[in-house]
Short mmCIF file of C-alpha atoms in Angstrom, two decimals:
data_model
loop_
_atom_site.label_atom_id
_atom_site.label_comp_id
_atom_site.label_asym_id
_atom_site.label_seq_id
_atom_site.Cartn_x
_atom_site.Cartn_y
_atom_site.Cartn_z
CA MET A 1 2.86 -145.46 35.09
CA GLU A 2 3.22 -142.30 33.14
CA SER A 3 5.84 -139.88 34.43
CA GLU A 4 6.73 -141.42 37.75
CA LYS A 5 6.90 -145.20 37.67
CA PRO A 6 8.41 -146.96 34.66
CA GLN A 7 5.74 -148.71 32.63
CA ASN A 8 5.51 -152.43 33.26
CA PRO A 9 5.26 -154.39 30.01
CA SER A 10 2.29 -156.73 30.04
CA PRO A 11 3.10 -159.53 27.59
CA MET A 12 -0.18 -161.26 28.44
CA GLU A 13 -2.22 -158.24 27.38
CA PRO A 14 -2.93 -158.44 23.63
CA GLN A 15 -1.52 -155.77 21.39
CA GLU A 16 -4.02 -153.44 19.83
CA GLU A 17 -3.68 -152.77 16.16
CA GLY A 18 -0.93 -150.24 15.59
CA SER A 19 1.82 -151.81 13.51
CA ASN A 20 3.09 -149.97 10.44
CA LYS A 21 4.55 -153.05 8.77
CA ILE A 22 3.09 -153.67 5.28
CA SER A 23 3.18 -157.12 3.70
CA LYS A 24 4.00 -157.75 0.03
CA LYS A 25 0.34 -158.54 -0.58
CA GLU A 26 -0.75 -155.24 1.00
CA ALA A 27 1.95 -153.34 -0.92
CA ALA A 28 0.68 -154.81 -4.21
CA LYS A 29 -2.87 -153.87 -3.27
CA LEU A 30 -1.82 -150.29 -2.51
CA GLU A 31 0.04 -150.07 -5.83
CA ARG A 32 -3.07 -151.23 -7.73
CA GLN A 33 -5.10 -148.69 -5.81
CA ARG A 34 -2.63 -145.94 -6.72
CA ARG A 35 -2.86 -146.78 -10.42
CA ARG A 36 -6.65 -146.72 -10.29
CA GLN A 37 -6.49 -143.31 -8.61
CA GLU A 38 -4.22 -141.95 -11.32
CA ALA A 39 -6.52 -143.27 -14.05
CA ALA A 40 -9.59 -141.82 -12.32
CA ALA A 41 -7.83 -138.48 -11.88
CA ALA A 42 -6.97 -138.35 -15.56
CA ALA A 43 -10.57 -139.17 -16.48
CA ALA A 44 -11.89 -136.48 -14.13
CA ALA A 45 -9.47 -133.92 -15.56
CA THR A 46 -10.64 -134.80 -19.08
CA ALA A 47 -14.28 -134.41 -18.04
CA VAL A 48 -13.64 -130.99 -16.53
CA SER A 49 -11.70 -129.78 -19.55
CA THR A 50 -14.61 -130.92 -21.74
CA VAL A 51 -16.98 -128.77 -19.72
CA SER A 52 -14.80 -125.68 -19.75
CA ILE A 53 -13.43 -125.80 -23.30
CA GLU A 54 -15.84 -127.60 -25.63
CA GLU A 55 -18.98 -126.04 -24.18
CA SER A 56 -18.56 -122.28 -24.23
CA ASP A 57 -20.18 -120.75 -21.16
CA PRO A 58 -20.69 -117.01 -20.63
CA LEU A 59 -20.95 -117.70 -16.87
CA SER A 60 -17.62 -119.54 -16.70
CA GLY A 61 -16.20 -116.84 -14.43
CA ASN A 62 -18.47 -118.04 -11.63
CA TYR A 63 -16.78 -121.43 -11.27
CA GLY A 64 -13.64 -123.41 -12.05
CA ASP A 65 -10.28 -124.48 -10.68
CA VAL A 66 -8.29 -121.65 -9.07
CA GLU A 67 -5.03 -121.20 -10.96
CA LEU A 68 -1.72 -121.63 -9.13
CA ASN A 69 -0.81 -118.01 -9.76
CA ASP A 70 -3.85 -116.89 -7.75
CA LEU A 71 -2.89 -119.21 -4.87
CA GLN A 72 0.60 -117.77 -4.48
CA SER A 73 -0.49 -114.96 -2.16
CA LYS A 74 -1.13 -112.82 -5.21
CA ALA A 75 -3.29 -110.16 -3.57
CA VAL A 76 -5.10 -109.10 -0.42
CA THR A 77 -8.74 -108.64 -1.45
CA GLY A 78 -10.29 -107.88 1.93
CA ARG A 79 -13.04 -110.45 1.39
CA LYS A 80 -14.79 -111.61 4.57
CA TRP A 81 -14.92 -115.35 5.22
CA THR A 82 -17.59 -117.12 7.23
CA GLU A 83 -16.92 -120.28 9.20
CA VAL A 84 -19.28 -123.16 8.42
CA GLY A 85 -19.94 -123.74 12.11
CA SER A 86 -21.17 -120.16 12.55
CA ILE A 87 -23.81 -120.16 9.79
CA ALA A 88 -27.15 -119.78 11.57
CA PRO A 89 -30.82 -118.92 10.77
CA GLU A 90 -30.36 -115.28 11.85
CA MET A 91 -28.05 -114.91 8.81
CA LYS A 92 -30.98 -115.46 6.41
CA ASP A 93 -30.57 -113.62 3.06
CA ARG A 94 -26.97 -112.76 3.87
CA VAL A 95 -24.26 -113.50 1.28
CA VAL A 96 -21.52 -115.69 2.77
CA LEU A 97 -18.16 -116.88 1.50
CA VAL A 98 -16.97 -120.18 2.95
CA ARG A 99 -13.99 -122.46 2.37
CA GLY A 100 -14.22 -126.13 3.21
CA ARG A 101 -14.03 -129.69 1.96
CA VAL A 102 -16.43 -131.46 -0.34
CA GLN A 103 -18.04 -134.06 1.90
CA THR A 104 -20.71 -135.29 -0.49
CA ILE A 105 -22.08 -134.33 -3.90
CA ARG A 106 -25.58 -135.37 -4.96
CA PRO A 107 -26.75 -134.40 -8.46
CA VAL A 108 -30.50 -134.20 -9.13
CA GLY A 109 -30.78 -134.28 -12.88
CA LYS A 110 -28.77 -131.80 -14.94
CA LYS A 111 -30.01 -128.64 -13.26
CA ILE A 112 -29.60 -129.20 -9.53
CA ALA A 113 -26.81 -130.50 -7.33
CA PHE A 114 -26.43 -130.64 -3.54
CA VAL A 115 -22.93 -130.16 -2.13
CA VAL A 116 -22.27 -130.73 1.57
CA VAL A 117 -19.29 -128.61 2.66
CA ARG A 118 -17.32 -129.49 5.80
CA GLU A 119 -15.01 -127.28 7.84
CA ARG A 120 -13.42 -128.45 11.12
CA GLY A 121 -16.13 -130.98 11.82
CA PHE A 122 -19.09 -128.72 10.94
CA THR A 123 -21.12 -129.26 7.76
CA VAL A 124 -23.60 -127.21 5.76
CA GLN A 125 -25.69 -128.18 2.73
CA CYS A 126 -25.16 -125.99 -0.32
CA VAL A 127 -27.54 -126.03 -3.31
CA LEU A 128 -26.58 -125.35 -6.91
CA THR A 129 -29.58 -124.62 -9.14
CA VAL A 130 -29.49 -123.51 -12.79
CA LYS A 131 -30.61 -119.86 -12.98
CA PRO A 132 -30.35 -117.36 -15.86
CA GLU A 133 -27.32 -115.07 -15.66
CA LEU A 134 -26.16 -116.77 -12.43
CA VAL A 135 -25.75 -120.56 -12.62
CA SER A 136 -25.33 -122.54 -15.84
CA SER A 137 -25.83 -126.24 -16.51
CA GLN A 138 -22.06 -126.43 -17.15
CA MET A 139 -21.48 -125.11 -13.62
CA VAL A 140 -23.68 -127.89 -12.20
CA LYS A 141 -21.79 -130.43 -14.28
CA TYR A 142 -18.49 -128.99 -13.04
CA ALA A 143 -19.63 -129.33 -9.43
CA THR A 144 -20.49 -133.01 -9.91
CA SER A 145 -16.97 -133.61 -11.26
CA LEU A 146 -15.35 -132.55 -7.98
CA SER A 147 -13.81 -135.32 -5.89
CA LYS A 148 -14.64 -135.81 -2.23
CA GLU A 149 -12.33 -134.03 0.23
CA SER A 150 -11.33 -131.41 -2.34
CA ILE A 151 -10.96 -127.87 -0.95
CA ILE A 152 -13.52 -125.48 -2.41
CA ASP A 153 -14.65 -121.88 -2.04
CA VAL A 154 -18.41 -121.34 -2.09
CA GLU A 155 -20.22 -118.00 -2.28
CA GLY A 156 -23.96 -117.89 -1.84
CA VAL A 157 -27.03 -116.68 0.01
CA VAL A 158 -28.15 -118.21 3.29
CA THR A 159 -31.71 -119.55 3.16
CA ILE A 160 -33.98 -121.45 5.55
CA PRO A 161 -35.06 -124.92 4.28
CA GLU A 162 -38.65 -126.11 4.70
CA LYS A 163 -37.42 -129.09 6.73
CA PRO A 164 -34.25 -129.47 8.83
CA ILE A 165 -31.25 -130.87 6.93
CA THR A 166 -30.55 -134.20 8.63
CA GLY A 167 -27.29 -134.78 6.75
CA ALA A 168 -25.50 -131.67 8.08
CA THR A 169 -24.60 -130.20 11.47
CA GLN A 170 -26.09 -126.82 10.44
CA GLN A 171 -29.60 -128.26 10.07
CA GLN A 172 -31.64 -125.05 9.96
CA VAL A 173 -29.86 -123.39 7.02
CA GLU A 174 -28.79 -123.90 3.40
CA VAL A 175 -26.52 -121.91 1.13
CA GLN A 176 -27.77 -121.14 -2.40
CA ILE A 177 -24.55 -121.21 -4.45
CA SER A 178 -23.77 -118.41 -6.89
CA LYS A 179 -20.01 -119.02 -7.20
CA LEU A 180 -17.95 -122.18 -6.80
CA TYR A 181 -14.18 -122.55 -7.12
CA CYS A 182 -11.93 -125.52 -6.48
CA VAL A 183 -8.80 -124.51 -4.57
CA ASN A 184 -7.23 -127.97 -4.41
CA ARG A 185 -8.41 -131.34 -5.75
CA ALA A 186 -8.18 -134.54 -3.76
CA VAL A 187 -7.47 -137.77 -5.64
CA PRO A 188 -10.73 -139.32 -6.93
CA THR A 189 -10.33 -142.54 -4.92
CA LEU A 190 -9.27 -142.11 -1.29
CA PRO A 191 -7.53 -144.85 0.75
CA ILE A 192 -10.33 -144.54 3.31
CA ASN A 193 -13.63 -142.72 3.11
CA ILE A 194 -14.41 -140.26 5.89
CA GLU A 195 -17.97 -141.63 6.19
CA ASP A 196 -16.55 -145.11 6.82
CA ALA A 197 -13.94 -143.83 9.28
CA ALA A 198 -16.61 -141.89 11.21
CA ARG A 199 -18.94 -144.87 11.56
CA SER A 200 -19.56 -146.33 15.02
CA GLU A 201 -19.44 -150.01 15.91
CA VAL A 202 -23.11 -149.73 16.87
CA GLU A 203 -24.03 -148.69 13.32
CA ILE A 204 -21.98 -151.54 11.85
CA GLU A 205 -23.59 -154.13 14.12
CA GLN A 206 -27.09 -152.80 13.44
CA ALA A 207 -26.43 -153.04 9.69
CA LEU A 208 -25.24 -156.64 10.07
CA GLU A 209 -28.45 -157.54 11.88
CA LYS A 210 -30.37 -156.24 8.85
CA GLY A 211 -28.20 -158.29 6.49
CA GLU A 212 -26.23 -155.25 5.30
CA GLN A 213 -22.46 -154.98 5.39
CA LEU A 214 -20.75 -151.68 6.08
CA VAL A 215 -17.05 -150.96 5.78
CA ARG A 216 -15.15 -151.18 9.09
CA VAL A 217 -11.90 -149.19 9.09
CA ASN A 218 -9.44 -150.92 11.42
CA GLN A 219 -6.92 -149.10 13.53
CA ASP A 220 -3.86 -150.00 11.44
CA THR A 221 -5.49 -148.48 8.37
CA ARG A 222 -6.53 -145.40 10.31
CA LEU A 223 -2.99 -144.83 11.55
CA ASN A 224 -1.41 -145.50 8.14
CA PHE A 225 -3.68 -142.81 6.66
CA ARG A 226 -3.87 -140.65 9.79
CA ILE A 227 -4.41 -137.40 7.90
CA LEU A 228 -7.75 -138.66 6.60
CA ASP A 229 -8.68 -140.25 9.92
CA MET A 230 -8.15 -136.92 11.70
CA ARG A 231 -10.99 -135.41 9.69
CA THR A 232 -13.75 -137.43 11.37
CA PRO A 233 -15.99 -135.53 13.81
CA ALA A 234 -14.88 -137.80 16.69
CA ASN A 235 -11.19 -137.10 16.10
CA GLN A 236 -11.83 -133.40 15.72
CA GLY A 237 -13.50 -133.61 19.13
CA ILE A 238 -10.80 -135.77 20.75
CA PHE A 239 -7.94 -133.42 19.95
CA ARG A 240 -9.87 -130.29 20.87
CA ILE A 241 -10.67 -131.92 24.22
CA GLN A 242 -6.97 -132.70 24.57
CA CYS A 243 -6.14 -129.04 23.93
CA GLN A 244 -8.62 -127.97 26.60
CA ILE A 245 -7.09 -130.36 29.15
CA GLU A 246 -3.67 -128.84 28.54
CA ASN A 247 -5.10 -125.32 28.77
CA ILE A 248 -6.80 -125.98 32.11
CA PHE A 249 -3.64 -127.66 33.43
CA ARG A 250 -1.64 -124.52 32.67
CA GLN A 251 -4.24 -121.99 33.78
CA PHE A 252 -5.01 -123.70 37.08
CA LEU A 253 -1.36 -124.12 38.06
CA LEU A 254 -0.48 -120.55 37.07
CA SER A 255 -3.33 -119.35 39.31
CA GLU A 256 -1.79 -121.40 42.15
CA GLY A 257 1.61 -119.72 41.85
CA PHE A 258 3.37 -122.35 39.72
CA VAL A 259 6.01 -121.42 37.13
CA GLY A 260 6.14 -123.11 33.73
CA ILE A 261 9.58 -124.55 32.87
CA HIS A 262 11.24 -126.53 30.05
CA THR A 263 13.72 -129.27 30.92
CA PRO A 264 16.17 -131.08 28.58
CA LYS A 265 15.09 -134.19 26.74
CA LEU A 266 18.69 -135.26 26.16
CA ILE A 267 20.24 -136.44 29.41
CA GLY A 268 23.37 -138.29 30.46
CA GLY A 269 21.68 -141.24 32.20
CA SER A 270 18.41 -142.90 33.13
CA SER A 271 15.97 -140.71 35.04
CA GLU A 272 13.75 -143.56 36.21
CA GLY A 273 16.08 -146.59 36.52
CA GLY A 274 15.82 -149.80 34.53
CA SER A 275 16.69 -150.47 30.92
CA ALA A 276 13.66 -148.92 29.22
CA VAL A 277 15.52 -145.94 27.81
CA PHE A 278 16.33 -144.83 24.28
CA ARG A 279 20.12 -144.65 24.23
CA LEU A 280 22.09 -142.59 21.75
CA ASP A 281 25.49 -141.13 21.04
CA TYR A 282 25.85 -137.50 22.05
CA LYS A 283 29.03 -136.18 20.45
CA GLY A 284 30.95 -139.26 21.53
CA GLN A 285 29.31 -139.48 24.95
CA PRO A 286 26.55 -141.93 25.97
CA ALA A 287 23.16 -140.24 26.42
CA CYS A 288 19.45 -141.04 26.74
CA LEU A 289 16.12 -139.54 25.81
CA ALA A 290 14.48 -138.42 29.05
CA GLN A 291 12.01 -140.87 30.56
CA SER A 292 10.54 -137.93 32.46
CA PRO A 293 11.55 -134.41 33.55
CA GLN A 294 11.81 -135.78 37.09
CA LEU A 295 15.40 -134.95 37.94
CA HIS A 296 15.40 -131.49 36.44
CA LYS A 297 12.06 -130.37 37.86
CA GLN A 298 13.40 -131.32 41.31
CA MET A 299 16.55 -129.34 40.59
CA ALA A 300 14.32 -126.37 39.71
CA ILE A 301 12.81 -126.60 43.20
CA CYS A 302 16.35 -126.54 44.61
CA GLY A 303 16.82 -123.42 42.48
CA ASP A 304 14.09 -121.70 44.56
CA PHE A 305 11.24 -121.67 42.05
CA GLY A 306 8.97 -123.10 44.75
CA ARG A 307 6.33 -124.54 42.40
CA VAL A 308 6.94 -125.63 38.80
CA PHE A 309 5.14 -127.45 36.00
CA GLU A 310 6.00 -128.64 32.51
CA VAL A 311 4.19 -129.89 29.41
CA GLY A 312 6.53 -131.84 27.16
CA PRO A 313 7.46 -135.11 25.45
CA VAL A 314 8.41 -138.17 27.47
CA PHE A 315 10.16 -141.26 26.06
CA ARG A 316 9.87 -144.88 27.19
CA ALA A 317 11.62 -147.71 25.32
CA GLU A 318 9.60 -150.57 26.80
CA ASP A 319 8.14 -153.25 24.54
CA SER A 320 4.69 -152.76 26.03
CA PHE A 321 2.13 -153.99 23.50
CA THR A 322 -0.94 -152.79 25.36
CA HIS A 323 -3.90 -150.48 24.83
CA ARG A 324 -2.46 -147.82 27.16
CA HIS A 325 1.29 -147.62 26.53
CA LEU A 326 3.25 -145.52 24.06
CA CYS A 327 6.98 -145.07 23.46
CA GLU A 328 6.48 -141.31 23.30
CA PHE A 329 3.73 -139.40 25.05
CA THR A 330 3.02 -135.92 26.36
CA GLY A 331 3.79 -135.52 30.04
CA LEU A 332 2.06 -133.05 32.33
CA ASP A 333 4.47 -132.72 35.25
CA VAL A 334 4.28 -130.86 38.55
CA GLU A 335 6.76 -130.32 41.41
CA MET A 336 6.29 -128.20 44.53
CA GLU A 337 7.68 -127.45 47.96
CA ILE A 338 6.03 -129.29 50.86
CA LYS A 339 5.56 -127.38 54.10
CA GLU A 340 4.38 -130.22 56.36
CA HIS A 341 2.85 -133.23 54.62
CA TYR A 342 2.73 -134.84 51.17
CA SER A 343 -1.06 -134.51 51.30
CA GLU A 344 -0.41 -130.94 50.09
CA VAL A 345 0.50 -132.43 46.70
CA MET A 346 -2.66 -134.55 46.68
CA ASP A 347 -4.67 -131.40 47.46
CA ILE A 348 -3.39 -129.87 44.21
CA VAL A 349 -4.28 -133.04 42.28
CA ASP A 350 -7.77 -132.98 43.78
CA ARG A 351 -8.60 -129.39 42.92
CA LEU A 352 -6.81 -129.44 39.55
CA PHE A 353 -8.70 -132.42 38.19
CA VAL A 354 -12.10 -131.48 39.55
CA ALA A 355 -11.62 -128.08 37.84
CA MET A 356 -10.48 -129.84 34.67
CA PHE A 357 -13.47 -132.21 34.55
CA ASP A 358 -15.89 -129.37 35.26
CA SER A 359 -14.38 -127.31 32.45
CA LEU A 360 -14.54 -130.17 29.93
CA ASN A 361 -18.19 -130.86 30.73
CA GLU A 362 -19.07 -127.18 30.45
CA LYS A 363 -16.94 -125.98 27.52
CA CYS A 364 -16.56 -129.09 25.35
CA LYS A 365 -20.18 -130.24 25.03
CA LYS A 366 -20.12 -130.35 21.22
CA GLU A 367 -16.77 -132.13 21.16
CA LEU A 368 -17.89 -134.70 23.75
CA GLU A 369 -21.09 -135.25 21.78
CA ALA A 370 -19.07 -135.85 18.58
CA VAL A 371 -16.83 -138.38 20.36
CA GLY A 372 -19.80 -140.09 21.99
CA LYS A 373 -21.62 -140.47 18.69
CA GLN A 374 -18.85 -142.70 17.30
CA TYR A 375 -17.57 -144.08 20.61
CA PRO A 376 -20.54 -144.11 23.04
CA PHE A 377 -19.58 -143.58 26.70
CA GLU A 378 -21.08 -142.62 30.05
CA PRO A 379 -19.94 -139.30 31.59
CA LEU A 380 -17.21 -139.70 34.21
CA LYS A 381 -18.46 -139.92 37.80
CA TYR A 382 -16.37 -137.87 40.25
CA LEU A 383 -16.85 -136.28 43.67
CA ARG A 384 -16.48 -132.62 44.59
CA LYS A 385 -13.88 -133.73 47.16
CA THR A 386 -11.78 -136.53 45.66
CA LEU A 387 -11.82 -139.82 47.56
CA ARG A 388 -8.49 -140.88 49.15
CA LEU A 389 -7.76 -144.45 50.23
CA THR A 390 -4.53 -145.89 51.56
CA PHE A 391 -2.92 -148.72 49.62
CA ALA A 392 -3.66 -151.02 52.58
CA GLU A 393 -7.36 -150.06 52.44
CA GLY A 394 -7.42 -150.83 48.72
CA ILE A 395 -5.78 -154.22 49.35
CA GLN A 396 -8.39 -154.97 52.01
CA MET A 397 -11.25 -154.14 49.61
CA LEU A 398 -9.78 -156.52 47.04
CA LYS A 399 -9.25 -159.21 49.65
CA GLU A 400 -12.88 -158.95 50.77
CA ALA A 401 -13.90 -159.36 47.13
CA GLY A 402 -11.83 -162.56 46.87
CA VAL A 403 -8.82 -161.04 45.07
CA GLU A 404 -5.48 -161.89 46.68
CA VAL A 405 -2.79 -159.22 46.25
CA ASP A 406 0.71 -158.98 47.73
CA PRO A 407 0.44 -156.21 50.39
CA LEU A 408 4.01 -155.13 49.58
CA GLY A 409 3.72 -155.55 45.81
CA ASP A 410 2.16 -153.48 43.04
CA LEU A 411 -1.30 -153.77 41.55
CA ASN A 412 -1.51 -155.40 38.13
CA THR A 413 -3.95 -154.27 35.45
CA GLU A 414 -6.68 -156.69 36.53
CA SER A 415 -6.42 -155.68 40.19
CA GLU A 416 -6.57 -151.98 39.28
CA ARG A 417 -9.73 -152.48 37.23
CA LYS A 418 -11.36 -154.61 39.94
CA LEU A 419 -10.55 -152.03 42.61
CA GLY A 420 -11.95 -149.29 40.38
CA GLN A 421 -15.17 -151.27 40.08
CA LEU A 422 -15.38 -151.81 43.85
CA VAL A 423 -14.71 -148.12 44.56
CA ALA A 424 -17.37 -147.02 42.06
CA GLU A 425 -19.93 -149.33 43.65
CA LYS A 426 -19.13 -148.33 47.24
CA TYR A 427 -18.31 -144.62 46.90
CA GLY A 428 -20.00 -143.60 43.62
CA THR A 429 -16.85 -142.24 41.96
CA GLU A 430 -14.64 -143.30 39.06
CA PHE A 431 -11.87 -140.91 40.06
CA TYR A 432 -9.92 -141.50 43.27
CA ILE A 433 -6.48 -141.39 44.91
CA LEU A 434 -4.67 -144.43 46.37
CA HIS A 435 -1.70 -143.45 48.57
CA LYS A 436 1.03 -144.81 50.85
CA TYR A 437 2.33 -147.39 48.35
CA PRO A 438 4.94 -150.05 49.21
CA GLN A 439 8.46 -148.58 48.93
CA ALA A 440 9.69 -151.51 46.83
CA VAL A 441 7.50 -150.60 43.85
CA ARG A 442 8.37 -146.88 43.73
CA PRO A 443 11.30 -145.01 42.10
CA PHE A 444 14.53 -144.48 44.03
CA TYR A 445 13.75 -140.82 44.76
CA THR A 446 10.52 -141.60 46.70
CA MET A 447 10.50 -140.68 50.42
CA PRO A 448 9.89 -143.63 52.79
CA CYS A 449 7.10 -143.42 55.40
CA HIS A 450 8.16 -142.06 58.79
CA ASP A 451 6.60 -144.96 60.71
CA ASN A 452 7.20 -147.89 58.35
CA PRO A 453 10.05 -147.89 55.78
CA SER A 454 8.30 -150.69 53.89
CA TYR A 455 5.83 -148.04 52.70
CA SER A 456 6.34 -144.66 51.07
CA ASN A 457 4.85 -141.18 50.93
CA SER A 458 3.51 -141.79 47.44
CA PHE A 459 0.23 -142.03 45.57
CA ASP A 460 -1.43 -143.05 42.32
CA VAL A 461 -4.63 -141.61 40.85
CA PHE A 462 -7.17 -143.63 38.87
CA ILE A 463 -9.87 -142.94 36.30
CA ARG A 464 -12.31 -145.73 35.42
CA GLY A 465 -10.03 -148.33 37.04
CA GLU A 466 -6.83 -147.31 35.25
CA GLU A 467 -3.87 -145.34 36.60
CA ILE A 468 -3.28 -141.86 35.16
CA ILE A 469 -1.10 -140.15 37.79
CA SER A 470 1.83 -141.22 39.90
CA GLY A 471 3.30 -138.94 42.53
CA ALA A 472 5.13 -138.72 45.83
CA GLN A 473 7.21 -136.78 48.31
CA ARG A 474 10.84 -136.88 47.09
CA VAL A 475 14.03 -137.73 48.94
CA HIS A 476 15.87 -134.43 49.37
CA VAL A 477 18.65 -135.78 51.63
CA PRO A 478 21.67 -136.60 49.39
CA GLU A 479 23.03 -139.47 51.49
CA LEU A 480 19.68 -141.29 51.47
CA LEU A 481 19.27 -140.52 47.77
CA GLU A 482 22.64 -142.12 46.93
CA LYS A 483 21.75 -145.17 48.99
CA ARG A 484 18.36 -145.58 47.30
CA ALA A 485 19.82 -145.09 43.78
CA GLY A 486 22.41 -147.80 44.40
CA GLU A 487 19.73 -150.19 45.68
CA CYS A 488 17.77 -149.60 42.48
CA GLY A 489 20.75 -150.39 40.25
CA ILE A 490 21.41 -146.84 39.08
CA ASP A 491 25.01 -145.74 38.49
CA VAL A 492 25.28 -142.79 40.88
CA LYS A 493 27.96 -141.19 38.67
CA THR A 494 25.42 -140.66 35.87
CA ILE A 495 23.18 -138.57 38.15
CA SER A 496 25.87 -136.91 40.26
CA THR A 497 24.80 -133.36 39.32
CA TYR A 498 21.25 -134.22 40.34
CA ILE A 499 22.33 -135.55 43.75
CA ASP A 500 24.76 -132.65 44.22
CA SER A 501 21.87 -130.19 43.83
CA PHE A 502 20.57 -131.38 47.21
CA ARG A 503 23.91 -130.73 48.91
CA TYR A 504 23.42 -126.98 48.65
CA GLY A 505 20.25 -126.83 50.73
CA ALA A 506 17.00 -128.34 49.47
CA PRO A 507 13.46 -127.88 50.83
CA PRO A 508 11.12 -130.89 51.30
CA HIS A 509 9.18 -131.27 48.07
CA GLY A 510 6.99 -133.57 46.00
CA GLY A 511 5.12 -133.78 42.74
CA PHE A 512 3.41 -135.92 40.18
CA GLY A 513 3.29 -136.81 36.50
CA VAL A 514 0.30 -137.24 34.20
CA GLY A 515 0.07 -138.71 30.72
CA LEU A 516 -2.03 -136.32 28.62
CA GLU A 517 -3.12 -138.96 26.11
CA ARG A 518 -4.15 -141.31 28.88
CA VAL A 519 -6.32 -138.66 30.57
CA VAL A 520 -8.20 -138.04 27.30
CA MET A 521 -8.55 -141.79 26.67
CA LEU A 522 -10.05 -142.49 30.10
CA PHE A 523 -12.21 -139.38 30.39
CA CYS A 524 -13.85 -140.36 27.09
CA ALA A 525 -13.75 -144.09 27.95
CA LEU A 526 -11.88 -144.93 24.74
CA ASN A 527 -10.36 -148.38 24.34
CA ASN A 528 -6.94 -147.46 22.96
CA ILE A 529 -4.43 -144.70 23.68
CA ARG A 530 -3.54 -144.54 19.98
CA LYS A 531 -6.90 -142.84 19.45
CA THR A 532 -5.72 -139.92 21.60
CA SER A 533 -2.20 -139.55 20.18
CA LEU A 534 -2.06 -137.45 17.01
CA PHE A 535 0.80 -139.50 15.52
CA PRO A 536 1.33 -142.41 17.95
CA ARG A 537 4.73 -143.96 18.52
CA ASP A 538 4.66 -147.51 19.84
CA PRO A 539 7.21 -150.38 19.62
CA GLN A 540 6.19 -151.04 16.01
CA ARG A 541 5.20 -147.64 14.66
CA ILE A 542 7.37 -144.65 13.82
CA VAL A 543 5.43 -143.36 10.77
CA PRO A 544 3.62 -141.32 9.61
#
């Protein structure tokens, strides 16, 4: 579970690629690759110097490498820049100045070269054609010497091609280059090519059927060279979708009267119980990295904020080698006063996530399309009013399907997925709430049910058969809280200030925690949470 229940390591679930350990053989291979890059860079530099020095060119001012002195914030020129993604047919005959990366270069003889320029996932085809007093053959030769992924400035006139450009996102336009400058050169041989990293499994399999073999970039390699991997259209989409999820989370809760807070990530003891904490020395005192903001967001409720939320890092030290666990993730946490019933918390979950899904489908169409092109997926099915089932009802559905589950135990990964499948078939939704969980599987601060102490006023929320949210009504009575903490093996002394906060008058309250990366992963039906973490931290990876 993300911010509520400690994650349960699943040793039987295979680890996805994500290790940053490099063998001697791999290290030797990387060293050979580095030497080849240096040699190629030297050769390219020689070629460029030959063009610029040995062949005198009266048009040399229209192209070349930008000198360091000009890159040191030398002057403010007032030039207007155009984003690649905004270049459209209505800009025909307009002069534009764009900065982007060299995606591909295709020379056609000595007088023409096509340069595809990419900026933030958008691409446009630029054409360099020898013309008197404008473009020289040396300029074309210079362009063909540029390495892929180099940063360039291009100035030219927007034109409309006879046929749409299939190799660019801006298919209805071209830019006729008049000036071309290299701002920063990438090494000639990259560890991974962006075209390879952007390729889908479908494309690779189709090529194999035709007897062709395309490069498959595995996840370890992607994460070792994450900067390059980020540049693919799918990754550009994934992290913009992630940003939108965070934005909607904030905006919705602010509109509902919640206050944003920031809680400490260095705490004196475990916030969730168990041993899965990162322990450290804090000026001679034992301390931990916070497993969640749980204790402090509850204390904020005791401080009369009424409704609070937080977006921040969460740390879990479990050795969970699965597709959905990380040692550090971004938590979206909520806590609020309860007037009568913990269903009030579930009401917020319902409206928040329906609003979030609606917003993603409406405002992130291009990003979702980019993700789907590399990682095909079906849009998430969800209801306008989110389905709620009790834990007992979920157990009964599994039982009727031939799956035996302990009615007072937790659901394992297989049971969750099976229940998700059954719910989708019966109710037509892949997003639902399961509530009234057994007390034994919830954290010590979870309020027991009024009519059966074996169960609790708690809930989990699922997307595509996997848990993304855990929440509950909290225990706000200090005597019961001390009793529950002791039963869960927590040293009450380490959380004494937390328990004391309820001695000064505390309203009934509840909340929930969401893992941001997991929401993105499941909304886009991705197979690994490392795809939705910018720089993932798992039991074997702490770089880059």
